[in-house]
């Protein structure tokens, strides 16, 4: 039986005899240590981080160089073998899960973990795709520079995955998304050619800026093998505040006030409902409530600059006093040292992990609206859900300063799986229809993967989808790159 590619109608090789021969050839490229087919070894590569999606793969291949990636892709192109690039497998929308229907080969980039070069004068570093984000941050710090991309999964996600999802995280407010932090990339194209676009230039208007096609493409256009990243001066002073606010309106006014005073020195401004904090305290060992009494909403903010001593912290303390006088802040704590700051951030960053530990049905919505509309969106979402779905709780947190909320809804008790699927669909439609009214995004930072392919069709402008298909077909006419993801 032959499977047909999504784009050309050409048969995609997928049957075991064909695949076994192909796997033998791939093994010759990477050696016995670089390939495995044993189901127990494949297991971590065929399930997503949340444990929601499960697929199947013919093999996992672990190349060590871009040349090996190119040789692997060439064979896959020739034999029409589908491929799934995989980084740290921490993605939130099933984009790494190999589609069992086509039994693809997973290309895991983790062995390509060299930092090739740090250029402190040019404020750039060149890294391979399999570098873990935390190691990149550390290498930048070792050169007295900052690589500002930061997210809860930084200890295991890889820069190739960050690029391919255009990851956001907590410092977007000051430094932008991953897309804004890149000057050049190297990528293996679906025909196996290596495109070396590893330029370290801040100015280069020589035609289409092709790197941006691969950034955020979720592995559907090629495999990123290396990148030139932007570095920044490292702030010598930091200040972290955990604040209880009466409601999201107050949080928004507080954001405006602090932004007016501190400008770009605010690197993060995160909103959380009490339900998030309760989840963390329940599921994450060693966490404790930063304040003495519970409050309905919290903001965690981080500031950084180069002022001497405690000047920044003192300035923030004064600003908080003023915010308290104006009833924008009800209670607050300022981290007195780095350890305390880390403990506050741990609460915020453990919310996804804590939510994973909760039984019951949880529907995740990673939405964006314009910053000023966040409070109205939260209100509208809440009243629509209360009206349509009894027993719904909202676990809402996110990057208020970017207009991006993880507006998750939780329904008590476990439903039977068919009822659960229907309920998930209904809840999601209610939320995304409101997002549409606000001219917002139904996927602000996590991407499409397999989780949101239907929503893409429903909510994205048909002309944009048409253009996306044109690009996909031009680069990957046989549809071998991460089939079943993003575009169907
Ligand atoms: P993977 O999950 O392995 O892959 C993601 C996609 O990229 C897949 O489509 C894959 O095929 C493709 N891919 C991977 N490597 C390559 C490559 N070299 N070339 C081409 N395609 C490739 N995301 C945010 O944006 N902001 C957050 O704040 C955030 N917080 C998180 C917190 C937690 C606790 C967790 C678990 C996840 C969080 N995420 C967040 C989601 C996730 O960490 C990011 O999407 C991250 O960028 C994925 O990196 P990865 O290496 O795990 O990629
Ligand atoms: Zn996020």
Coordinates of N, CA and C in Angstrom, one line a residue, residues 258-487:
X258 N 3.8 51.8 35.2 CA 5.2 51.4 35.3 C 6.0 51.5 34.0
X259 N 5.3 51.3 32.9 CA 5.9 51.4 31.6 C 6.3 52.9 31.4
X260 N 5.4 53.8 31.8 CA 5.6 55.2 31.6 C 6.9 55.6 32.4
X261 N 7.1 55.1 33.6 CA 8.2 55.4 34.4 C 9.5 54.7 34.0
X262 N 9.4 53.4 33.8 CA 10.6 52.6 33.6 C 10.9 52.3 32.1
X263 N 10.0 52.5 31.2 CA 10.2 52.3 29.8 C 10.7 50.9 29.5
X264 N 11.8 50.7 28.7 CA 12.2 49.4 28.3 C 13.0 48.7 29.4
X265 N 13.1 49.3 30.6 CA 13.7 48.6 31.7 C 12.8 47.5 32.2
X266 N 11.5 47.6 31.9 CA 10.6 46.4 32.2 C 10.9 45.3 31.2
X267 N 11.3 44.2 31.7 CA 11.5 43.1 30.7 C 10.4 42.1 30.7
X268 N 9.6 42.0 31.8 CA 8.5 41.1 31.9 C 7.4 41.7 32.7
X269 N 6.2 41.3 32.3 CA 5.0 41.8 33.1 C 4.0 40.7 32.9
X270 N 3.9 39.8 33.9 CA 3.1 38.6 33.8 C 1.9 38.7 34.8
X271 N 0.7 38.3 34.2 CA -0.5 38.2 35.0 C -0.9 36.8 35.3
X272 N -1.4 36.6 36.5 CA -1.9 35.2 36.9 C -3.1 35.3 37.8
X273 N -4.0 34.4 37.6 CA -5.2 34.4 38.5 C -4.8 33.5 39.7
X274 N -5.6 33.7 40.8 CA -5.3 32.9 42.0 C -5.4 31.4 41.7
X275 N -6.3 31.0 40.8 CA -6.4 29.6 40.5 C -5.1 29.0 40.0
X276 N -4.2 29.8 39.3 CA -2.9 29.3 38.9 C -2.0 29.1 40.1
X277 N -2.0 30.0 41.0 CA -1.1 29.9 42.2 C -1.6 28.7 43.0
X278 N -2.9 28.5 43.2 CA -3.4 27.4 43.9 C -2.9 26.1 43.3
X279 N -2.9 26.0 42.0 CA -2.5 24.8 41.3 C -1.0 24.5 41.6
X280 N -0.2 25.6 41.5 CA 1.3 25.4 41.7 C 1.5 25.0 43.2
X281 N 0.9 25.6 44.1 CA 1.1 25.3 45.5 C 0.7 23.8 45.8
X282 N -0.3 23.4 45.1 CA -0.8 22.0 45.3 C 0.2 21.0 44.6
X283 N 0.7 21.3 43.5 CA 1.4 20.2 42.7 C 2.9 20.4 42.7
X284 N 3.5 21.5 43.0 CA 4.9 21.7 42.8 C 5.6 21.8 44.2
X285 N 6.3 20.8 44.6 CA 6.9 20.7 45.9 C 7.9 21.9 46.1
X286 N 7.9 22.4 47.4 CA 8.8 23.4 47.8 C 8.3 24.8 47.4
X287 N 7.1 25.0 46.8 CA 6.6 26.4 46.6 C 5.8 26.8 47.7
X288 N 5.8 28.2 47.9 CA 4.9 28.7 49.0 C 4.4 30.0 48.5
X289 N 3.2 30.4 49.1 CA 2.5 31.6 48.7 C 3.4 32.8 49.1
X290 N 3.7 33.7 48.1 CA 4.6 34.8 48.5 C 4.0 35.8 49.4
X291 N 2.7 35.9 49.5 CA 2.0 36.8 50.4 C 1.2 36.1 51.4
X292 N 0.8 36.8 52.5 CA 0.2 36.2 53.6 C -1.3 35.8 53.4
X293 N -2.0 36.5 52.6 CA -3.4 36.2 52.3 C -3.6 36.1 50.8
X294 N -4.6 35.2 50.4 CA -4.8 35.1 49.0 C -5.5 36.3 48.4
X295 N -5.3 36.5 47.1 CA -5.9 37.6 46.4 C -6.3 37.0 45.0
X296 N -7.3 37.7 44.4 CA -7.8 37.1 43.1 C -6.8 37.1 41.9
X297 N -6.0 38.2 41.8 CA -5.1 38.3 40.7 C -3.7 38.7 41.2
X298 N -2.7 38.3 40.4 CA -1.3 38.7 40.7 C -0.6 39.2 39.4
X299 N 0.4 40.0 39.7 CA 1.4 40.4 38.6 C 2.8 40.1 39.1
X300 N 3.6 39.5 38.2 CA 5.0 39.4 38.5 C 5.7 40.2 37.4
X301 N 6.5 41.1 37.9 CA 7.3 42.0 37.0 C 8.8 41.9 37.2
X302 N 9.5 42.1 36.2 CA 11.0 42.0 36.3 C 11.5 43.3 35.6
X303 N 12.5 43.9 36.2 CA 13.1 45.1 35.7 C 14.6 44.9 35.6
X304 N 15.3 45.5 34.6 CA 16.7 45.4 34.6 C 17.3 46.6 34.0
X305 N 18.5 47.1 34.6 CA 19.2 48.2 34.0 C 20.7 48.1 34.6
X306 N 21.4 49.2 34.4 CA 22.8 49.2 34.9 C 23.0 50.2 36.0
X307 N 22.0 50.5 36.7 CA 22.2 51.4 37.8 C 22.9 50.8 39.0
X308 N 23.6 51.6 39.8 CA 24.5 51.1 40.8 C 23.7 50.6 42.1
X309 N 24.2 49.7 42.8 CA 23.6 49.3 44.1 C 22.2 48.9 44.0
X310 N 21.4 49.4 45.0 CA 20.0 49.0 45.1 C 19.1 50.1 44.4
X311 N 19.7 50.9 43.6 CA 18.9 52.1 43.0 C 17.6 51.6 42.3
X312 N 17.8 50.6 41.5 CA 16.6 50.1 40.7 C 15.5 49.6 41.6
X313 N 15.9 48.8 42.6 CA 15.0 48.2 43.5 C 14.3 49.3 44.3
X314 N 15.0 50.3 44.7 CA 14.5 51.4 45.5 C 13.5 52.2 44.7
X315 N 13.8 52.4 43.4 CA 12.9 53.1 42.5 C 11.6 52.3 42.3
X316 N 11.7 51.0 42.2 CA 10.5 50.2 42.0 C 9.7 50.2 43.3
X317 N 10.4 50.2 44.5 CA 9.6 50.2 45.8 C 8.8 51.5 45.9
X318 N 9.4 52.6 45.4 CA 8.7 53.9 45.5 C 7.5 53.8 44.5
X319 N 7.7 53.3 43.3 CA 6.6 53.2 42.4 C 5.5 52.3 42.9
X320 N 5.8 51.3 43.6 CA 4.8 50.4 44.2 C 4.0 51.1 45.3
X321 N 4.7 51.9 46.1 CA 4.0 52.7 47.1 C 2.9 53.6 46.4
X322 N 3.3 54.2 45.3 CA 2.4 55.1 44.6 C 1.2 54.3 44.1
X323 N 1.5 53.1 43.5 CA 0.5 52.2 43.0 C -0.5 51.8 44.1
X324 N 0.1 51.6 45.3 CA -0.8 51.2 46.4 C -1.7 52.3 46.8
X325 N -1.1 53.5 46.8 CA -2.0 54.7 47.1 C -3.1 54.8 46.2
X326 N -2.9 54.5 44.9 CA -3.9 54.6 43.9 C -4.8 53.3 43.8
X327 N -4.6 52.4 44.7 CA -5.4 51.2 44.8 C -5.2 50.3 43.6
X328 N -4.1 50.4 42.9 CA -3.8 49.5 41.8 C -3.1 48.2 42.3
X329 N -2.4 48.4 43.4 CA -1.8 47.2 44.1 C -2.3 47.1 45.5
X330 N -2.7 45.9 45.9 CA -3.3 45.7 47.2 C -2.2 45.2 48.2
X331 N -1.3 44.4 47.7 CA -0.2 43.9 48.6 C 1.0 43.5 47.6
X332 N 2.2 43.5 48.1 CA 3.3 43.2 47.2 C 4.5 42.8 48.0
X333 N 5.4 42.1 47.3 CA 6.7 41.7 47.9 C 7.8 42.0 46.8
X334 N 8.9 42.6 47.2 CA 10.0 42.8 46.3 C 11.1 41.8 46.7
X335 N 11.6 41.1 45.7 CA 12.6 40.1 46.0 C 13.9 40.8 46.5
X336 N 14.4 40.3 47.6 CA 15.5 41.0 48.2 C 16.9 40.5 47.7
X337 N 16.8 39.3 47.0 CA 18.0 38.8 46.4 C 17.6 37.9 45.2
X338 N 18.7 37.3 44.6 CA 18.4 36.5 43.4 C 17.7 35.2 43.7
X339 N 18.0 34.7 44.8 CA 17.3 33.4 45.2 C 15.8 33.6 45.4
X340 N 15.5 34.7 46.0 CA 14.0 35.0 46.2 C 13.4 35.3 44.8
X341 N 14.1 36.0 44.0 CA 13.5 36.3 42.7 C 13.3 35.0 41.9
X342 N 14.2 34.1 42.0 CA 14.0 32.8 41.3 C 12.8 32.0 41.9
X343 N 12.6 32.1 43.2 CA 11.5 31.4 43.8 C 10.2 32.0 43.3
X344 N 10.1 33.3 43.1 CA 8.9 34.0 42.6 C 8.7 33.5 41.2
X345 N 9.8 33.5 40.4 CA 9.6 33.1 39.0 C 9.3 31.6 38.9
X346 N 9.7 30.8 39.8 CA 9.4 29.4 39.8 C 7.9 29.2 39.8
X347 N 7.2 30.0 40.6 CA 5.8 29.9 40.7 C 5.1 30.1 39.3
X348 N 5.5 31.2 38.7 CA 5.0 31.6 37.4 C 5.3 30.5 36.4
X349 N 6.6 30.0 36.4 CA 7.0 29.1 35.3 C 6.5 27.7 35.5
X350 N 6.1 27.4 36.8 CA 5.6 26.0 37.0 C 4.1 25.8 36.7
X351 N 3.5 26.9 36.3 CA 2.0 26.7 36.0 C 1.7 25.6 35.0
X352 N 2.4 25.6 33.8 CA 2.1 24.5 32.9 C 2.3 23.1 33.5
X353 N 3.4 23.0 34.2 CA 3.7 21.7 34.9 C 2.6 21.3 35.9
X354 N 2.2 22.3 36.7 CA 1.1 22.1 37.7 C -0.2 21.7 37.1
X355 N -0.5 22.4 35.9 CA -1.8 22.1 35.3 C -1.8 20.7 34.7
X356 N -0.6 20.2 34.3 CA -0.4 18.9 33.8 C -0.8 17.8 34.9
X357 N -0.5 18.2 36.2 CA -0.7 17.3 37.3 C -2.2 17.3 37.7
X358 N -3.0 18.1 37.2 CA -4.4 18.2 37.6 C -5.3 17.3 36.8
X359 N -6.1 16.4 37.6 CA -7.0 15.6 36.9 C -8.2 16.5 36.4
X360 N -9.0 15.9 35.5 CA -10.1 16.8 35.0 C -9.8 17.3 33.6
X361 N -10.7 17.9 33.0 CA -10.5 18.3 31.6 C -9.9 19.8 31.6
X362 N -8.9 19.9 30.9 CA -8.2 21.3 30.8 C -8.1 21.6 29.3
X363 N -8.7 22.7 28.9 CA -8.6 23.2 27.5 C -7.7 24.4 27.4
X364 N -6.7 24.3 26.7 CA -5.7 25.4 26.7 C -5.9 26.3 25.5
X365 N -5.9 27.5 25.7 CA -6.0 28.5 24.7 C -4.9 29.6 24.8
X366 N -4.1 29.7 23.8 CA -2.9 30.6 23.8 C -3.3 31.7 22.9
X367 N -3.9 32.7 23.5 CA -4.5 33.8 22.6 C -3.8 35.1 22.7
X368 N -4.0 35.9 21.7 CA -3.5 37.3 21.8 C -4.5 38.3 21.3
X369 N -4.7 39.4 22.1 CA -5.5 40.5 21.7 C -4.6 41.7 21.9
X370 N -5.1 42.9 21.5 CA -4.3 44.1 21.8 C -4.3 44.3 23.3
X371 N -3.1 44.8 23.8 CA -2.9 44.8 25.2 C -4.0 45.5 26.0
X372 N -4.5 46.6 25.5 CA -5.6 47.4 26.2 C -6.9 46.6 26.3
X373 N -7.0 45.5 25.5 CA -8.3 44.8 25.5 C -8.3 43.5 26.4
X374 N -7.2 43.3 27.1 CA -7.0 42.1 27.9 C -8.1 42.0 28.9
X375 N -8.4 43.0 29.8 CA -9.4 42.9 30.8 C -10.8 42.6 30.2
X376 N -11.1 43.3 29.1 CA -12.5 43.1 28.5 C -12.6 41.7 28.0
X377 N -11.5 41.2 27.4 CA -11.5 39.8 26.9 C -11.7 38.8 28.0
X378 N -11.0 39.0 29.1 CA -11.1 38.1 30.2 C -12.6 38.1 30.7
X379 N -13.2 39.2 30.8 CA -14.6 39.3 31.3 C -15.5 38.6 30.3
X380 N -15.4 39.0 29.0 CA -16.3 38.4 28.0 C -16.1 36.9 27.9
X381 N -14.9 36.4 28.0 CA -14.7 34.9 28.0 C -15.4 34.3 29.2
X382 N -15.2 34.9 30.3 CA -15.7 34.3 31.6 C -17.3 34.2 31.5
X383 N -17.9 35.3 31.1 CA -19.4 35.3 31.1 C -19.9 34.3 30.0
X384 N -19.2 34.2 28.9 CA -19.6 33.3 27.8 C -19.5 31.9 28.3
X385 N -18.4 31.6 29.0 CA -18.3 30.2 29.5 C -19.3 29.9 30.6
X386 N -19.5 30.9 31.5 CA -20.5 30.6 32.6 C -21.8 30.3 32.0
X387 N -22.1 31.0 30.9 CA -23.5 30.9 30.3 C -23.6 29.5 29.6
X388 N -22.5 29.1 28.9 CA -22.6 27.9 28.1 C -22.2 26.6 28.8
X389 N -21.3 26.7 29.8 CA -20.7 25.5 30.4 C -20.7 25.6 31.9
X390 N -21.5 24.9 32.5 CA -21.5 24.9 34.0 C -20.3 24.2 34.6
X391 N -19.8 24.6 35.7 CA -18.7 23.9 36.3 C -17.3 24.2 35.6
X392 N -17.3 25.3 34.9 CA -16.0 25.7 34.2 C -15.3 26.7 35.1
X393 N -14.0 26.4 35.2 CA -13.1 27.4 35.9 C -12.1 27.9 34.9
X394 N -11.7 29.1 35.1 CA -10.7 29.6 34.2 C -9.3 29.7 34.9
X395 N -8.3 29.1 34.2 CA -7.0 29.2 34.8 C -6.2 30.1 33.8
X396 N -6.2 31.3 34.2 CA -5.7 32.3 33.2 C -4.4 32.9 33.7
X397 N -3.4 32.9 32.8 CA -2.1 33.5 33.1 C -1.5 33.9 31.8
X398 N -0.4 34.7 31.9 CA 0.3 35.0 30.6 C 1.0 36.3 30.7
X399 N 1.3 36.7 29.4 CA 2.2 37.8 29.2 C 1.4 39.0 28.9
X400 N 0.9 39.7 30.0 CA 0.0 40.8 29.8 C 0.6 41.9 28.9
X401 N 1.9 42.1 29.2 CA 2.6 43.2 28.5 C 2.7 42.9 27.0
X402 N 2.5 41.7 26.5 CA 2.5 41.3 25.1 C 1.0 41.1 24.6
X403 N 0.0 41.3 25.4 CA -1.3 41.0 25.0 C -1.6 39.5 24.8
X404 N -0.8 38.7 25.4 CA -0.9 37.2 25.2 C -1.3 36.5 26.5
X405 N -2.4 35.8 26.4 CA -2.9 35.1 27.6 C -2.9 33.6 27.4
X406 N -2.6 32.8 28.4 CA -2.9 31.4 28.3 C -4.2 31.3 29.1
X407 N -5.3 31.3 28.3 CA -6.6 31.4 28.8 C -7.2 30.0 28.8
X408 N -6.8 29.3 29.9 CA -7.1 27.9 30.0 C -8.4 27.7 30.8
X409 N -9.2 26.7 30.3 CA -10.5 26.5 31.0 C -10.4 25.1 31.5
X410 N -11.0 24.9 32.7 CA -10.9 23.7 33.4 C -12.3 23.2 33.8
X411 N -12.7 22.0 33.4 CA -14.0 21.5 33.7 C -13.9 20.4 34.7
X412 N -14.6 20.5 35.8 CA -14.4 19.6 36.9 C -14.8 18.2 36.5
X413 N -14.1 17.2 37.0 CA -14.4 15.8 36.7 C -14.0 15.3 35.3
X414 N -13.9 14.1 35.2 CA -13.4 13.5 33.9 C -14.7 13.2 33.1
X415 N -14.7 13.5 31.8 CA -15.8 13.2 31.0 C -15.4 12.0 30.2
X416 N -16.4 11.2 29.6 CA -16.0 10.1 28.7 C -15.3 10.7 27.5
X417 N -14.5 9.9 26.8 CA -13.6 10.6 25.9 C -14.4 11.2 24.7
X418 N -15.5 10.6 24.2 CA -16.2 11.2 23.1 C -16.9 12.5 23.6
X419 N -17.4 12.5 24.8 CA -18.1 13.7 25.4 C -17.0 14.8 25.6
X420 N -15.8 14.3 26.0 CA -14.7 15.2 26.3 C -14.3 15.9 25.0
X421 N -14.2 15.2 23.9 CA -13.8 15.8 22.6 C -14.8 16.8 22.2
X422 N -16.1 16.5 22.4 CA -17.1 17.4 22.0 C -17.1 18.7 22.8
X423 N -16.9 18.5 24.1 CA -16.8 19.6 25.1 C -15.6 20.5 24.7
X424 N -14.5 19.8 24.4 CA -13.3 20.6 24.1 C -13.5 21.5 22.9
X425 N -14.2 20.9 21.9 CA -14.5 21.6 20.7 C -15.4 22.8 21.0
X426 N -16.4 22.6 21.8 CA -17.4 23.6 22.0 C -16.8 24.8 22.8
X427 N -16.0 24.4 23.9 CA -15.4 25.4 24.7 C -14.5 26.3 23.9
X428 N -13.7 25.6 23.1 CA -12.7 26.2 22.2 C -13.3 27.2 21.2
X429 N -14.4 26.7 20.6 CA -15.1 27.5 19.6 C -15.6 28.8 20.3
X430 N -16.2 28.7 21.5 CA -16.7 29.9 22.2 C -15.5 30.9 22.4
X431 N -14.4 30.4 22.9 CA -13.3 31.3 23.2 C -12.7 31.9 21.9
X432 N -12.5 31.0 20.9 CA -11.9 31.6 19.6 C -12.8 32.5 18.9
X433 N -14.1 32.3 19.0 CA -15.1 33.2 18.4 C -14.9 34.6 19.0
X434 N -14.7 34.6 20.3 CA -14.5 35.9 21.0 C -13.2 36.5 20.5
X435 N -12.2 35.7 20.5 CA -10.9 36.2 20.0 C -11.0 36.8 18.6
X436 N -11.8 36.2 17.8 CA -12.0 36.7 16.4 C -12.7 38.1 16.5
X437 N -13.7 38.2 17.4 CA -14.4 39.5 17.5 C -13.3 40.6 17.9
X438 N -12.3 40.2 18.6 CA -11.3 41.2 19.1 C -10.2 41.3 18.0
X439 N -10.4 40.7 16.9 CA -9.3 40.7 15.9 C -8.0 40.2 16.4
X440 N -8.1 39.1 17.3 CA -6.9 38.6 17.9 C -6.4 37.4 17.2
X441 N -5.5 36.7 17.9 CA -4.9 35.4 17.4 C -5.3 34.3 18.2
X442 N -5.6 33.1 17.6 CA -6.0 31.9 18.3 C -4.7 31.1 18.7
X443 N -3.6 31.6 18.2 CA -2.3 30.9 18.7 C -1.2 31.9 18.7
X444 N -1.0 32.5 19.9 CA 0.0 33.6 20.0 C 1.4 33.1 19.9
X445 N 1.7 32.0 20.6 CA 3.1 31.7 20.7 C 3.4 30.2 20.5
X446 N 2.4 29.3 20.6 CA 2.6 27.9 20.6 C 2.6 27.3 19.2
X447 N 2.0 28.0 18.2 CA 1.9 27.4 16.9 C 0.7 26.6 16.6
X448 N 0.7 25.8 15.5 CA -0.5 25.1 15.0 C -0.3 23.6 15.2
X449 N 0.8 23.0 14.8 CA 1.0 21.6 15.0 C -0.1 20.8 14.4
X450 N -0.5 19.8 15.2 CA -1.8 19.1 14.8 C -3.0 19.6 15.6
X451 N -2.7 20.3 16.7 CA -3.7 20.7 17.6 C -4.7 21.7 17.0
X452 N -4.1 22.6 16.1 CA -5.0 23.7 15.7 C -5.1 23.8 14.2
X453 N -5.0 22.6 13.5 CA -5.1 22.7 12.0 C -6.5 23.1 11.6
X454 N -7.5 22.6 12.3 CA -8.9 23.0 12.0 C -9.1 24.4 12.2
X455 N -8.6 24.9 13.3 CA -8.8 26.4 13.6 C -8.1 27.2 12.6
X456 N -7.0 26.8 12.1 CA -6.3 27.6 11.1 C -7.2 27.7 9.9
X457 N -7.9 26.6 9.5 CA -8.8 26.7 8.3 C -9.9 27.6 8.6
X458 N -10.4 27.6 9.8 CA -11.6 28.3 10.2 C -11.4 29.8 10.4
X459 N -10.2 30.1 11.0 CA -10.0 31.5 11.4 C -9.0 32.3 10.6
X460 N -8.2 31.6 9.8 CA -7.2 32.4 9.1 C -7.7 32.8 7.7
X461 N -7.3 34.0 7.3 CA -7.7 34.5 6.0 C -7.4 33.5 4.9
X462 N -8.4 33.2 4.1 CA -8.1 32.2 3.0 C -7.0 32.6 2.1
X463 N -6.8 33.9 1.9 CA -5.7 34.3 1.0 C -4.3 34.0 1.7
X464 N -4.3 34.2 3.0 CA -3.0 33.8 3.7 C -2.8 32.3 3.6
X465 N -3.8 31.5 3.8 CA -3.7 30.1 3.7 C -3.2 29.7 2.3
X466 N -3.8 30.3 1.3 CA -3.4 30.0 -0.1 C -1.9 30.3 -0.3
X467 N -1.4 31.5 0.2 CA 0.0 31.8 0.1 C 0.9 30.8 0.8
X468 N 0.4 30.4 2.0 CA 1.2 29.4 2.8 C 1.3 28.1 2.0
X469 N 0.2 27.7 1.3 CA 0.3 26.5 0.5 C 1.2 26.6 -0.6
X470 N 1.2 27.8 -1.2 CA 2.1 28.1 -2.4 C 3.6 27.9 -2.0
X471 N 3.9 28.5 -0.8 CA 5.3 28.4 -0.3 C 5.6 27.0 0.0
X472 N 4.7 26.3 0.7 CA 4.9 24.9 1.1 C 5.2 24.1 -0.2
X473 N 4.4 24.2 -1.2 CA 4.5 23.4 -2.4 C 5.8 23.7 -3.1
X474 N 6.2 25.0 -3.1 CA 7.4 25.4 -3.8 C 8.7 24.8 -3.2
X475 N 8.7 24.7 -1.8 CA 9.8 24.2 -1.1 C 9.8 22.7 -1.0
X476 N 8.6 22.1 -0.8 CA 8.5 20.7 -0.4 C 7.4 20.1 -1.2
X477 N 7.6 20.0 -2.6 CA 6.5 19.6 -3.5 C 5.9 18.2 -3.1
X478 N 6.8 17.3 -2.5 CA 6.3 16.0 -2.2 C 5.8 15.8 -0.8
X479 N 5.8 17.0 -0.1 CA 5.2 16.9 1.3 C 5.8 16.0 2.2
X480 N 7.2 15.9 2.2 CA 7.8 14.9 3.1 C 8.1 15.6 4.5
X481 N 8.1 16.9 4.5 CA 8.5 17.6 5.8 C 7.4 17.7 6.8
X482 N 7.5 17.0 7.8 CA 6.5 17.0 8.9 C 5.1 17.0 8.5
X483 N 4.7 15.9 7.7 CA 3.3 15.9 7.2 C 2.3 15.8 8.2
X484 N 1.1 16.4 7.9 CA 0.0 16.4 8.8 C 0.0 17.6 9.8
X485 N 1.1 18.5 9.7 CA 1.2 19.6 10.7 C 0.9 20.9 9.9
X486 N 0.4 21.8 10.6 CA 0.1 23.2 10.1 C -0.9 23.2 9.0
X487 N -0.5 22.7 7.8 CA -1.5 22.7 6.7 C -1.9 21.3 6.4

